[in-house]
Structure formats: structure tokens, C-alpha cells
Short mmCIF file of C-alpha atoms in Angstrom, two decimals:
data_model
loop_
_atom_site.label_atom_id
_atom_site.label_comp_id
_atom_site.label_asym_id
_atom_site.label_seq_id
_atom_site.Cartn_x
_atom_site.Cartn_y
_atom_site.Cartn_z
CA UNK R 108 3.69 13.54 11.62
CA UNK R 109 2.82 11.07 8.76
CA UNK R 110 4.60 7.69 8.09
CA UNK R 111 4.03 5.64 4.75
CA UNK R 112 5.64 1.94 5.02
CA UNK R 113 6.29 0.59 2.18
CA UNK R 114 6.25 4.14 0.39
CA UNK R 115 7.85 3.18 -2.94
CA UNK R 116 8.35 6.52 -4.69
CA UNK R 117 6.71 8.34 -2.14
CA UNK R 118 3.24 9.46 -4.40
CA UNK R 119 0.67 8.85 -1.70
CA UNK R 120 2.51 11.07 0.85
CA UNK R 121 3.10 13.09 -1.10
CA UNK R 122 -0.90 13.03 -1.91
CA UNK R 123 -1.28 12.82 1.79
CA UNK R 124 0.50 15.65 2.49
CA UNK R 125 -1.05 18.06 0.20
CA UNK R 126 -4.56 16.67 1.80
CA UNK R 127 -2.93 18.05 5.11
CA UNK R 128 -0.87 21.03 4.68
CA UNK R 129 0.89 21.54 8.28
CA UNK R 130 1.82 18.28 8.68
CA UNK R 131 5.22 16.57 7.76
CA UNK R 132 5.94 12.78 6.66
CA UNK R 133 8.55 10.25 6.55
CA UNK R 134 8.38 7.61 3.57
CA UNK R 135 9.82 3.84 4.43
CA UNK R 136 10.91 1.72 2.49
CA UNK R 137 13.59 -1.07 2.28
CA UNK R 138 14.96 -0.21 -1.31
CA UNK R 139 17.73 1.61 -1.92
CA UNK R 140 16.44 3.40 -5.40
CA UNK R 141 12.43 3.90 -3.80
CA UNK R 142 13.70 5.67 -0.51
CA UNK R 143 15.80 8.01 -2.94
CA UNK R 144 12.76 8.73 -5.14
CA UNK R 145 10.51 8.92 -2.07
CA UNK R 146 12.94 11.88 -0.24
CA UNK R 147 12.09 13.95 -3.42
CA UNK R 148 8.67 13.82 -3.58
CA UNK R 149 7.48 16.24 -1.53
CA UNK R 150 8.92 19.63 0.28
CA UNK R 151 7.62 18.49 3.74
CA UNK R 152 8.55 14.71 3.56
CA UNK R 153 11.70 12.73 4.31
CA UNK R 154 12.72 8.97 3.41
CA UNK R 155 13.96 6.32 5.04
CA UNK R 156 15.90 3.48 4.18
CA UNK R 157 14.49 0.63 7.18
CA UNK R 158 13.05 -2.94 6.87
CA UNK R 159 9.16 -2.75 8.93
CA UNK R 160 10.04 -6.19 10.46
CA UNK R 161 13.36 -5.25 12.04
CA UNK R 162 11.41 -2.49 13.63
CA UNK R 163 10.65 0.99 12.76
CA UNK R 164 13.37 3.62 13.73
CA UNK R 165 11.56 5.90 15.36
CA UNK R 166 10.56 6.93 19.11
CA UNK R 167 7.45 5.56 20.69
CA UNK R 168 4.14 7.45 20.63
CA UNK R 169 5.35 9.81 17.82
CA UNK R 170 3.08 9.26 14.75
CA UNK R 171 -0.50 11.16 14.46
CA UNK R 172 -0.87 8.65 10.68
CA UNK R 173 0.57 5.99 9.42
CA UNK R 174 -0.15 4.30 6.30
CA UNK R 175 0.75 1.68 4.29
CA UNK R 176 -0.51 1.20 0.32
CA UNK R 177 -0.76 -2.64 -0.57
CA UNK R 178 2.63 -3.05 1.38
CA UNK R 179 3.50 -4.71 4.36
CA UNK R 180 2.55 -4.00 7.84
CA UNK R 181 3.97 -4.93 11.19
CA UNK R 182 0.85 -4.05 13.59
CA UNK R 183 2.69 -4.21 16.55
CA UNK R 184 5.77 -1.87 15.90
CA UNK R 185 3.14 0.50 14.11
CA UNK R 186 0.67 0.60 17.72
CA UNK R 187 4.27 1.09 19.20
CA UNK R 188 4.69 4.19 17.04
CA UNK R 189 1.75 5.82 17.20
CA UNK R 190 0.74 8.74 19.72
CA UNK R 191 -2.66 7.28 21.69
CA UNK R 192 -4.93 9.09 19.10
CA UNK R 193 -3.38 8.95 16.13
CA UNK R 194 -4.50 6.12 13.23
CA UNK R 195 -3.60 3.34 11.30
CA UNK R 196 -4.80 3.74 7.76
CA UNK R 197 -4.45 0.62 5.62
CA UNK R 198 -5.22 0.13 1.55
CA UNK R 199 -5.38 -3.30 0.42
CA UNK R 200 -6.75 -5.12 -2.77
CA UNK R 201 -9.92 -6.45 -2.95
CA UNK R 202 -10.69 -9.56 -5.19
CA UNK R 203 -12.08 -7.64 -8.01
CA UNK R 204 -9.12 -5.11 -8.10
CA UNK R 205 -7.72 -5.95 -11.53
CA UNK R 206 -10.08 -8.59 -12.11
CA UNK R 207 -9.46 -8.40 -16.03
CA UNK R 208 -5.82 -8.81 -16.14
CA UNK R 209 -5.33 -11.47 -13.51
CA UNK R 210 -7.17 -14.72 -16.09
CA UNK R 211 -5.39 -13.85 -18.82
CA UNK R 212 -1.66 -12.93 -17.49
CA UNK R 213 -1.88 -15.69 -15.03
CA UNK R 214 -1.30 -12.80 -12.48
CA UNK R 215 -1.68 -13.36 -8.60
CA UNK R 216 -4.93 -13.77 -7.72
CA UNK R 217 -5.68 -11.73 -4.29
CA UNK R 218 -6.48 -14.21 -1.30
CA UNK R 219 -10.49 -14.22 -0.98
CA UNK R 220 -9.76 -14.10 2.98
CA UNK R 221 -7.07 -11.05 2.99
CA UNK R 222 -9.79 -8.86 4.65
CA UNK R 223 -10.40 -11.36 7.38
CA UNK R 224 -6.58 -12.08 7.43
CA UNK R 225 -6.06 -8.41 8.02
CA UNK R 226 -8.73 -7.93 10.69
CA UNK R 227 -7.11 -11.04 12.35
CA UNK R 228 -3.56 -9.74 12.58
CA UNK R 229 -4.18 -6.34 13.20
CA UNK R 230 -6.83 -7.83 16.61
CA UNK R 231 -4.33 -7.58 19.02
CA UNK R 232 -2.90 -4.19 18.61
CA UNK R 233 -5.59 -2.02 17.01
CA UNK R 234 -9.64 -1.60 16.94
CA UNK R 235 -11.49 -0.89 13.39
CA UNK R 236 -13.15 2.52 13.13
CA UNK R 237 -14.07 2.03 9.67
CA UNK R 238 -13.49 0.95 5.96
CA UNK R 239 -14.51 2.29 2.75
CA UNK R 240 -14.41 0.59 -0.55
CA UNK R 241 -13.23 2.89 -3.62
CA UNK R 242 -13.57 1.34 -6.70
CA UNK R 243 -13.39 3.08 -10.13
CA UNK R 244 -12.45 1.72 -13.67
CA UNK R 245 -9.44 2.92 -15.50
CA UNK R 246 -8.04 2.37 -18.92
CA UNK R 247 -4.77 1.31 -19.35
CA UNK R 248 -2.51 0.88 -22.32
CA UNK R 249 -0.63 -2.20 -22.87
CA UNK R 250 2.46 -0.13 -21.36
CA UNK R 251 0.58 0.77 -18.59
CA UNK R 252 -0.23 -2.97 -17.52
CA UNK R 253 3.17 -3.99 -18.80
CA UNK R 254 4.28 -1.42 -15.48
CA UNK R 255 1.06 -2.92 -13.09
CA UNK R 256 2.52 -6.77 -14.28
CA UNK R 257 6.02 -5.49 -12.60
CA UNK R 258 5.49 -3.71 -9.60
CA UNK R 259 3.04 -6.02 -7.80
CA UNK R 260 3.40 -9.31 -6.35
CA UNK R 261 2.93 -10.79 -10.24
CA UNK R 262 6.70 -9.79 -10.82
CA UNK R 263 8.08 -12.75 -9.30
CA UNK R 264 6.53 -14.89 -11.64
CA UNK R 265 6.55 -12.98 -14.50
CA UNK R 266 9.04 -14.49 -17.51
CA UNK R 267 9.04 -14.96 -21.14
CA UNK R 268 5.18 -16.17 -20.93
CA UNK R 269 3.74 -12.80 -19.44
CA UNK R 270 6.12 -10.79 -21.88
CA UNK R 271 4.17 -12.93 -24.55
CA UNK R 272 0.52 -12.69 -23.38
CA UNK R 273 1.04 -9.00 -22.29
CA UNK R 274 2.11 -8.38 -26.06
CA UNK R 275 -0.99 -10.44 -27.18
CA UNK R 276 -3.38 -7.33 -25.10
CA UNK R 277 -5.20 -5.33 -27.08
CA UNK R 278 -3.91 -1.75 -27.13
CA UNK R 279 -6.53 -0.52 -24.54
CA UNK R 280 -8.09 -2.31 -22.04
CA UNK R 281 -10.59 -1.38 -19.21
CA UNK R 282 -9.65 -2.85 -15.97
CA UNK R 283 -11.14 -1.99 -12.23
CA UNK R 284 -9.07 -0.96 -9.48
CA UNK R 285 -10.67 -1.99 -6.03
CA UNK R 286 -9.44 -1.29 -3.16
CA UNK R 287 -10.47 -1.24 0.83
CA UNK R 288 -8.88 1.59 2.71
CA UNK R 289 -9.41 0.50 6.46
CA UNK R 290 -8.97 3.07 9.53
CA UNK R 291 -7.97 2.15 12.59
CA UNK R 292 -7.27 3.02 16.85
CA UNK R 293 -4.86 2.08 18.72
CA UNK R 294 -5.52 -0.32 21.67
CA UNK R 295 -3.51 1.56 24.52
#
């Protein structure tokens, strides 16, 4: 069994679950409209509507995966729900990861610590058993990072201004995704 947290519309379990075709998933999230997409995107996967700080609503020990896509983790509720071998799979940002847009949209900047951050929370409950970088360059229309601009932590702050310097992107623009995926082992 396979949990995503933060699963938005459900597209890397469903991606995880075509990498591993017995198993089944469940897809968290704490919107309404994301857990609806997220129960439709795959045949073997199930949503949930559940915040990950109030807990996760499920048994102890129950999870062979769990995984969580640039969204947040609670370390100790996911040790709680994992089975004593199962792992902790984590993909977060590294500083380069949109490098290109961040200067001139005045977008978030990713914290130069977040991978020592990480380690440091996750200490207590979990031991690393490895990280890989992927890291790839993609081109993206001005639609395209229009979409990026609103569904990461840039939205907040995003008004009139990044409407106006999105606009002011040229048509097509080259931009690197980079991105640590760290796995980890439960403690107990």
C-alpha cells in the first residue's frame, strides 16, 4: 500500500502505481477539488480528504511507501504509519530548480538550507538510505509558467506585477527542473 501526502491531482501515484502494478494507493490531500481529481486518477488508487498535521487517518504499521512531492511532511505520523520495512520517499526542490524564472518573476527563492532542514526534521523518526538528484531542462511556454507561477509557493504573492512580467516572457523559455528525491527507513 502506497500513500502520497500532499497528492494534488493524484499524477505521481498514479505514476507510482503503474511503476508497481500489484500494489494499491491512497492520495491525501487537504483540498476539496485535488482529493476529487486525485480519486480518479488511477484504477487502483483512492483519495482522501485529511490535513497531515492533524494526523493521518490510517492504522499504524500499514504503509509499505509513502511519498510526498514538494508538499508537506509530518515525519512522525508518517514513521507511525509505516510497516517496519517500508520507506519514506521524499522530492524536494533544489536551489537551481527553476533557476530562470525565479529573478525575473520575483518568485520564491528555495531556502539554500532545505536539504539540511529536511535531514534535521526527519533525524528523529527516520535514517537516510539514499538521495538522487534528477535534473533535466524543459521548455515551457509562457502558459506553461503562467500554471508553475500558480501552483507553487509563488501563488501567494503573485498579483498584478507577476501577471505583468509573466506577459513580458518570451514565448518559449528553457528552464531546469531540479529536484532531490531522498529515501528513507524507519527508526523502529
Amino acid at each position: 500500500m502506497l500513500l502520497e501526502i500532499g497528492a494534488g491531482n493524484g499524477y505521481f501515484l498514479g505514476a507510482a502505481l503503474d511503476a508497481a502494478p500489484g500494489a494499491r494507493g491512497i492520495a491525501l490531500d487537504i483540498a476539496k477539488p485535488a482529493a476529487r481529481r486525485a480519486a480518479r486518477a488511477h484504477p487502483r488508487g483512492a483519495a482522501v480528504l485529511a490535513d497531515v498535521w492533524r494526523g493521518l487517518p490510517l492504522r499504524a504499521a500499514v504503509l509499505d511507501t509513502v511519498l510526498t512531492v514538494f508538499a508537506p511532511r509530518n515525519p512522525a505520523e508518517v514513521a507511525r504509519v509505516l510497516a517496519p520495512e517500508g520507506r519514506f520517499v521524499v522530492a524536494t526542490p533544489t536551489e537551481r530548480h527553476l533557476a530562470e524564472l525565479i529573478g525575473p518573476l520575483g518568485l520564491v527563492r528555495v531556502d539554500p538550507g532545505k536539504e539540511r532542514k529536511l535531514e534535521a526534521a526527519l533525524d528523529a523518526d527516520f535514517a537516510p538510505l539514499g538521495a538522487e538528484l534528477v535534473e533535466y531542462p524543459m521548455t515551457l511556454t509562457r502558459a506553461d509558467t503562467a500554471l508553475l507561477v500558480h501552483m507553487g509557493p509563488s501563488a501567494f504573492h503573485a498579483g498584478a506585477e507577476t501577471a505583468a512580467k509573466l506577459a513580458a516572457l518570451p514565448a518559449e523559455l528553457e528552464v531546469t527542473a531540479s529536484v532531490r528525491i531522498g529515501t528513507y527507513r524507519t527508526l523502529r
